[in-house]
CSV table of C-alpha atoms in Angstrom, one decimal:
chain,number,residue,atom,x,y,z
A,238,MET,CA,-4.8,20.1,-27.8
A,239,THR,CA,-2.3,17.2,-28.3
A,240,LEU,CA,0.8,17.5,-26.1
A,241,ARG,CA,4.0,17.9,-28.2
A,242,ILE,CA,7.0,16.1,-26.7
A,243,GLY,CA,10.7,16.2,-27.5
A,244,ILE,CA,13.4,13.8,-26.4
A,245,VAL,CA,16.9,15.1,-25.4
A,246,GLY,CA,19.7,12.5,-25.3
A,247,LEU,CA,19.6,9.2,-27.1
A,248,GLY,CA,21.8,7.0,-24.9
A,249,GLY,CA,21.1,3.5,-23.5
A,250,ILE,CA,18.2,4.5,-21.2
A,251,ALA,CA,16.5,6.5,-23.9
A,252,GLN,CA,16.7,3.6,-26.4
A,253,LYS,CA,15.7,0.9,-24.0
A,254,VAL,CA,13.0,2.7,-22.1
A,255,TYR,CA,11.7,6.1,-23.2
A,256,LEU,CA,11.7,5.8,-27.0
A,257,PRO,CA,9.6,2.6,-27.0
A,258,LEU,CA,7.2,4.1,-24.5
A,259,LEU,CA,6.9,7.6,-25.9
A,260,CYS,CA,6.7,6.6,-29.6
A,261,GLN,CA,3.5,4.6,-28.9
A,262,MET,CA,1.7,7.9,-29.8
A,263,GLU,CA,-1.3,7.8,-27.6
A,264,ASN,CA,-2.7,11.2,-26.4
A,265,TRP,CA,0.6,12.9,-27.2
A,266,GLN,CA,2.9,13.5,-30.1
A,267,VAL,CA,6.6,12.9,-30.2
A,268,VAL,CA,7.9,15.8,-32.3
A,269,GLY,CA,11.5,14.5,-32.5
A,270,ALA,CA,14.8,14.2,-30.7
A,271,PHE,CA,18.1,15.9,-30.3
A,272,SER,CA,21.6,14.5,-29.4
A,273,PRO,CA,25.0,16.1,-29.9
A,274,ASN,CA,26.1,12.9,-31.7
A,275,GLN,CA,24.2,13.7,-34.9
A,276,GLN,CA,25.3,10.6,-36.9
A,277,LYS,CA,24.0,8.3,-34.2
A,278,ALA,CA,20.9,10.5,-33.6
A,279,HIS,CA,19.9,10.4,-37.3
A,280,ALA,CA,20.0,6.6,-37.4
A,281,ILE,CA,18.0,6.2,-34.2
A,282,CYS,CA,15.4,8.8,-35.2
A,283,ALA,CA,15.0,7.2,-38.6
A,284,GLY,CA,14.2,3.9,-36.9
A,285,TYR,CA,11.4,5.5,-35.0
A,286,ARG,CA,10.3,7.7,-37.9
A,287,ILE,CA,10.7,10.9,-35.9
A,288,GLU,CA,12.5,14.1,-36.8
A,289,CYS,CA,16.1,14.5,-35.8
A,290,PHE,CA,16.8,18.1,-34.7
A,291,SER,CA,20.2,19.8,-35.2
A,292,SER,CA,20.1,21.8,-31.9
A,293,LEU,CA,18.4,21.8,-28.5
A,294,ASP,CA,16.9,25.2,-29.2
A,295,ALA,CA,15.3,24.1,-32.5
A,296,LEU,CA,13.7,21.1,-30.7
A,297,ALA,CA,12.5,23.3,-27.8
A,298,GLN,CA,10.7,25.7,-30.2
A,299,ARG,CA,8.4,22.9,-31.4
A,300,CYS,CA,7.6,21.3,-28.0
A,301,ASP,CA,5.5,21.7,-24.9
A,302,ALA,CA,7.4,19.2,-22.8
A,303,ALA,CA,10.7,17.4,-23.0
A,304,PHE,CA,12.2,14.2,-21.6
A,305,VAL,CA,15.9,14.7,-20.8
A,306,HIS,CA,18.3,11.6,-20.9
A,307,THR,CA,21.7,13.3,-21.1
A,308,SER,CA,24.6,12.8,-18.7
A,309,THR,CA,24.2,14.1,-15.2
A,310,ALA,CA,27.0,16.7,-15.8
A,311,THR,CA,24.8,18.3,-18.5
A,312,HIS,CA,21.5,18.4,-16.6
A,313,PHE,CA,21.9,21.8,-15.2
A,314,ALA,CA,22.5,23.5,-18.6
A,315,VAL,CA,20.0,21.4,-20.6
A,316,VAL,CA,17.1,21.5,-18.1
A,317,GLY,CA,17.8,25.1,-17.4
A,318,GLN,CA,17.6,26.0,-21.1
A,319,LEU,CA,14.4,24.0,-21.6
A,320,LEU,CA,12.7,25.6,-18.5
A,321,ALA,CA,13.8,29.0,-19.6
A,322,ARG,CA,12.1,28.3,-23.0
A,323,GLY,CA,8.9,27.5,-21.1
A,324,LEU,CA,8.8,23.7,-21.5
A,325,HIS,CA,7.7,21.2,-18.9
A,326,VAL,CA,10.6,18.8,-18.1
A,327,TYR,CA,11.0,15.2,-17.1
A,328,VAL,CA,14.7,14.4,-16.3
A,329,ASP,CA,16.5,11.2,-15.3
A,330,LYS,CA,17.8,11.2,-11.7
A,331,PRO,CA,19.6,13.0,-10.3
A,332,LEU,CA,18.2,16.4,-11.0
A,333,ALA,CA,21.7,18.0,-11.2
A,334,GLN,CA,25.3,17.3,-10.4
A,335,THR,CA,25.2,19.4,-7.2
A,336,LEU,CA,22.5,20.2,-4.7
A,337,GLU,CA,23.1,23.9,-5.4
A,338,GLN,CA,22.4,23.4,-9.1
A,339,ALA,CA,19.3,21.4,-8.3
A,340,GLU,CA,18.0,24.1,-6.1
A,341,GLN,CA,18.4,26.7,-8.9
A,342,LEU,CA,16.5,24.5,-11.4
A,343,VAL,CA,13.6,24.0,-8.9
A,344,ALA,CA,13.5,27.8,-8.4
A,345,LEU,CA,13.5,28.3,-12.2
A,346,ALA,CA,10.6,25.8,-12.7
A,347,ALA,CA,8.6,27.6,-10.0
A,348,HIS,CA,9.3,31.0,-11.6
A,349,LYS,CA,8.3,29.7,-15.0
A,350,GLN,CA,5.3,27.8,-13.5
A,351,ARG,CA,6.4,24.7,-15.3
A,352,ALA,CA,6.3,21.0,-14.2
A,353,LEU,CA,9.7,19.6,-13.3
A,354,MET,CA,9.7,15.9,-12.5
A,355,VAL,CA,12.7,13.6,-11.8
A,356,GLY,CA,12.4,9.9,-12.9
A,357,PHE,CA,12.3,7.9,-9.7
A,358,ASN,CA,10.6,5.1,-11.5
A,359,ARG,CA,10.5,2.8,-8.5
A,360,ARG,CA,7.8,4.9,-6.9
A,361,PHE,CA,5.6,3.7,-9.8
A,362,ALA,CA,6.5,0.0,-9.7
A,363,PRO,CA,3.2,-1.9,-9.1
A,364,LEU,CA,4.6,-4.2,-6.4
A,365,TYR,CA,6.3,-1.4,-4.5
A,366,LEU,CA,3.0,0.6,-4.6
A,367,ARG,CA,1.2,-2.5,-3.4
A,368,LEU,CA,3.6,-2.9,-0.5
A,369,LYS,CA,3.3,0.8,0.4
A,370,GLN,CA,-0.5,0.5,0.5
A,371,SER,CA,-0.3,-2.8,2.5
A,372,LEU,CA,2.0,-1.6,5.3
A,373,ARG,CA,0.1,-0.6,8.5
A,374,GLN,CA,2.7,-0.3,11.3
A,375,PRO,CA,6.1,-1.4,9.8
A,376,ALA,CA,8.8,-2.2,12.3
A,377,SER,CA,11.5,-2.5,9.7
A,378,ILE,CA,12.1,-2.1,6.0
A,379,ARG,CA,15.3,-3.2,4.2
A,380,MET,CA,16.2,-2.5,0.6
A,381,ASP,CA,19.2,-4.1,-1.1
A,382,LYS,CA,20.4,-3.3,-4.6
A,383,HIS,CA,23.7,-5.1,-5.4
A,384,ARG,CA,25.9,-5.3,-8.5
A,385,ALA,CA,27.8,-8.3,-9.8
A,386,ASP,CA,30.9,-6.4,-10.7
A,387,SER,CA,30.4,-2.6,-11.1
A,388,VAL,CA,33.2,-0.8,-9.2
A,389,GLY,CA,34.0,2.5,-10.8
A,390,PRO,CA,35.2,4.0,-13.1
A,391,GLN,CA,33.6,7.0,-11.4
A,392,ASP,CA,34.3,8.0,-7.8
A,393,MET,CA,32.2,7.3,-4.8
A,394,ARG,CA,30.2,10.5,-4.9
A,395,PHE,CA,29.1,9.8,-8.5
A,396,THR,CA,27.9,6.3,-7.7
A,397,LEU,CA,26.0,7.4,-4.6
A,398,LEU,CA,24.2,10.1,-6.6
A,399,ASP,CA,23.7,8.0,-9.7
A,400,ASP,CA,22.6,4.6,-8.2
A,401,TYR,CA,22.4,4.5,-4.4
A,402,LEU,CA,20.1,7.5,-4.6
A,403,HIS,CA,17.4,5.1,-5.9
A,404,VAL,CA,17.8,2.9,-2.8
A,405,VAL,CA,17.6,5.7,-0.3
A,406,ASP,CA,14.7,7.4,-2.0
A,407,THR,CA,12.6,4.2,-2.4
A,408,ALA,CA,13.2,2.8,1.1
A,409,LEU,CA,12.4,6.1,2.9
A,410,TRP,CA,9.3,6.6,0.6
A,411,LEU,CA,8.0,3.1,1.5
A,412,ALA,CA,8.5,3.9,5.2
A,413,ASP,CA,6.8,7.3,5.0
A,414,GLY,CA,3.2,5.9,5.4
A,415,GLU,CA,0.1,6.5,3.5
A,416,ARG,CA,-0.7,10.1,2.6
A,417,ALA,CA,-3.1,11.9,0.3
A,418,GLY,CA,-2.6,10.6,-3.3
A,419,GLY,CA,-1.4,7.1,-2.3
A,420,GLY,CA,1.8,6.6,-4.3
A,421,ALA,CA,2.3,10.4,-4.4
A,422,ALA,CA,3.4,10.6,-0.8
A,423,THR,CA,6.3,12.8,-0.2
A,424,LEU,CA,9.7,12.1,1.3
A,425,ASP,CA,11.0,14.2,4.2
A,426,GLY,CA,14.6,15.4,3.9
A,427,PRO,CA,17.3,15.6,6.6
A,428,ASP,CA,16.8,18.1,9.4
A,429,ARG,CA,13.0,18.2,8.8
A,430,PRO,CA,10.9,17.8,12.0
A,431,GLY,CA,9.2,14.4,12.0
A,432,GLY,CA,11.3,13.1,9.1
A,433,PRO,CA,13.8,10.2,9.0
A,434,VAL,CA,16.8,10.3,11.3
A,435,LEU,CA,20.1,8.8,10.1
A,436,GLU,CA,21.3,6.6,13.0
A,437,SER,CA,24.4,5.0,11.5
A,438,GLY,CA,26.1,4.0,8.3
A,439,VAL,CA,29.2,2.8,6.5
A,440,LEU,CA,30.8,3.7,3.2
A,441,GLN,CA,33.7,1.5,2.0
A,442,SER,CA,35.9,2.4,-1.0
A,443,ASN,CA,39.0,1.1,-2.7
A,444,PRO,CA,42.3,3.0,-2.9
A,445,ALA,CA,41.0,4.8,-6.0
A,446,GLY,CA,38.1,6.3,-4.1
A,447,GLN,CA,35.5,4.2,-5.8
A,448,LEU,CA,32.5,2.8,-3.9
A,449,LEU,CA,32.7,-0.8,-2.8
A,450,TYR,CA,29.9,-1.0,-0.2
A,451,ALA,CA,27.3,1.3,1.4
A,452,GLU,CA,24.9,0.6,4.2
A,453,HIS,CA,22.8,3.0,6.2
A,454,HIS,CA,20.3,2.8,9.0
A,455,PHE,CA,17.5,5.3,9.5
A,456,ASN,CA,14.7,5.6,12.0
A,457,HIS,CA,11.4,7.0,10.7
A,458,ARG,CA,8.7,7.3,13.3
A,459,GLY,CA,9.8,4.1,14.9
A,460,CYS,CA,10.4,2.1,11.7
A,461,LEU,CA,14.0,1.0,11.2
A,462,VAL,CA,15.0,1.5,7.5
A,463,THR,CA,18.1,-0.1,6.1
A,464,THR,CA,19.6,0.6,2.7
A,465,SER,CA,22.4,-1.5,1.3
A,466,MET,CA,24.5,-1.7,-1.9
A,467,HIS,CA,27.6,-3.8,-2.8
A,468,ARG,CA,29.2,-3.0,-6.1
A,469,GLN,CA,31.0,-6.3,-6.4
A,470,ALA,CA,28.6,-8.8,-4.8
A,471,GLY,CA,28.8,-11.4,-7.6
A,472,SER,CA,25.1,-11.0,-8.2
A,473,GLN,CA,22.9,-8.4,-9.8
A,474,CYS,CA,19.8,-8.3,-7.6
A,475,GLU,CA,17.3,-5.9,-6.0
A,476,THR,CA,15.2,-7.0,-3.0
A,477,VAL,CA,12.9,-5.3,-0.5
A,478,GLY,CA,11.8,-6.8,2.8
A,479,ALA,CA,9.4,-5.5,5.4
A,480,VAL,CA,8.3,-6.6,8.8
A,481,ASP,CA,4.8,-5.2,9.6
A,482,ALA,CA,2.2,-5.6,12.3
A,483,GLY,CA,0.8,-9.1,11.5
A,484,ALA,CA,2.7,-9.7,8.3
A,485,MET,CA,6.0,-10.0,6.5
A,486,TYR,CA,6.7,-9.1,2.9
A,487,ARG,CA,9.5,-9.7,0.4
A,488,ILE,CA,9.8,-8.4,-3.2
A,489,GLU,CA,12.4,-9.6,-5.6
A,490,GLU,CA,13.4,-7.7,-8.8
A,491,MET,CA,10.1,-5.7,-8.7
A,492,ARG,CA,8.3,-8.8,-10.1
A,493,VAL,CA,8.2,-11.5,-7.4
A,494,TRP,CA,5.9,-10.9,-4.3
A,495,ARG,CA,5.8,-13.1,-1.2
A,496,SER,CA,3.9,-12.3,2.0
A,497,GLU,CA,3.3,-14.3,5.2
A,498,SER,CA,0.5,-13.7,7.7
A,499,GLN,CA,-0.7,-16.1,10.4
A,500,GLY,CA,1.4,-18.9,9.1
A,501,VAL,CA,0.0,-18.6,5.5
A,502,ILE,CA,2.5,-17.8,2.7
A,503,SER,CA,1.1,-16.0,-0.3
A,504,GLU,CA,2.8,-15.5,-3.6
A,505,LEU,CA,1.5,-13.3,-6.5
A,506,PRO,CA,2.1,-14.6,-10.1
A,507,VAL,CA,3.6,-12.1,-12.5
A,508,PRO,CA,0.8,-11.1,-15.0
A,509,ALA,CA,1.6,-12.6,-18.4
A,510,TRP,CA,0.7,-9.4,-20.1
A,511,GLN,CA,2.8,-7.1,-17.8
A,512,THR,CA,5.9,-5.8,-19.5
A,513,ILE,CA,9.3,-5.1,-17.8
A,514,LEU,CA,8.8,-1.4,-18.3
A,515,VAL,CA,5.5,-1.6,-16.4
A,516,GLN,CA,7.0,-3.8,-13.6
A,517,ARG,CA,9.9,-1.4,-13.1
A,518,GLY,CA,7.6,1.6,-12.9
A,519,PHE,CA,8.8,3.4,-16.1
A,520,THR,CA,5.4,3.2,-17.8
A,521,GLY,CA,3.7,4.6,-14.7
A,522,ALA,CA,6.2,7.4,-14.4
A,523,VAL,CA,5.9,8.5,-18.0
A,524,ARG,CA,2.1,8.4,-17.9
A,525,HIS,CA,2.0,10.3,-14.6
A,526,PHE,CA,4.2,13.1,-16.0
A,527,ILE,CA,2.1,13.4,-19.2
A,528,ASP,CA,-1.1,13.4,-17.2
A,529,ALA,CA,0.2,16.1,-14.8
A,530,VAL,CA,1.2,18.4,-17.6
A,531,SER,CA,-2.0,17.8,-19.6
A,532,ASN,CA,-4.2,18.4,-16.5
A,533,GLN,CA,-2.0,21.2,-15.1
A,534,THR,CA,-1.5,19.4,-11.8
A,535,PRO,CA,1.8,19.0,-9.9
A,536,PRO,CA,3.7,15.8,-10.6
A,537,ALA,CA,4.1,13.5,-7.6
A,538,ILE,CA,7.9,13.5,-7.8
A,539,SER,CA,8.4,17.3,-8.2
A,540,GLY,CA,11.7,19.1,-8.2
A,541,ASP,CA,11.2,19.6,-4.5
A,542,GLN,CA,11.1,15.9,-3.9
A,543,ALA,CA,14.3,15.5,-6.0
A,544,LEU,CA,16.0,18.0,-3.8
A,545,LEU,CA,15.1,16.1,-0.6
A,546,ALA,CA,16.5,12.8,-2.0
A,547,GLN,CA,19.6,14.6,-3.2
A,548,ALA,CA,20.0,16.2,0.2
A,549,TRP,CA,20.0,12.8,1.8
A,550,VAL,CA,22.8,11.6,-0.4
A,551,ALA,CA,24.8,14.7,0.3
A,552,ARG,CA,24.4,14.0,4.0
A,553,LEU,CA,25.6,10.4,3.6
């Protein structure tokens, strides 16, 4: 039976990432999409030759699973309605606006026995997966994600949950070691025995309460993990560096790989055929969710994993 998929929300991320991926029509069928902005939705759906639905409920009645790309403030209501309807749901991070709302959605998914996956795409980026599999006894891992000029307009809490969440989740996941399922390894949340320990950190804001700079230091089983984000660094960049037993690694923009071992520096060329969506993990995340639903297996980044990542941001 072909999996029937609906798309909810047609903003920038849906147009740049998910519509091009999902409308490839492989072993699934995109039934259509819904957005409250019907004029905009009709134009976008026409471009992809998919049906434009007039309501979320009408779309849900025709689907087995949905991809949700609405604003964070609407996640609780939208995801809750879809789960209650019996759909499997993939939703952009964060799962919900508050930890309490996220917990309710996870409980609802469990009650309905439906897959609930949050789009932490970096866990599926090929070079980050390669690094995770290469690390043996890491002494330190550092992840930087800086913005050229992106202060506000939202407050610090919004930016931490919307953007810094990616940095914390990815860095701690990389440090977590190899477990069953390779890239599907879990992340331990705060206050869990054997999990990461927050040792220190700083949050800097402007007088309007908007995030300027964040840096935090964790210790995970002897590995020092540093996360850093500046919102006005004059450069748009993402880098990961790791010092391991016998090797050093550096990844830039999820596409450039450099390692050094015994005085020999190695660099990996970017495959000419590899798209940006593959490099940044979106393709892997989408396929993983669809495979999990089709095979009735739990997705690697389940609602429980989203709760742990959101709990860390709440702690910070």
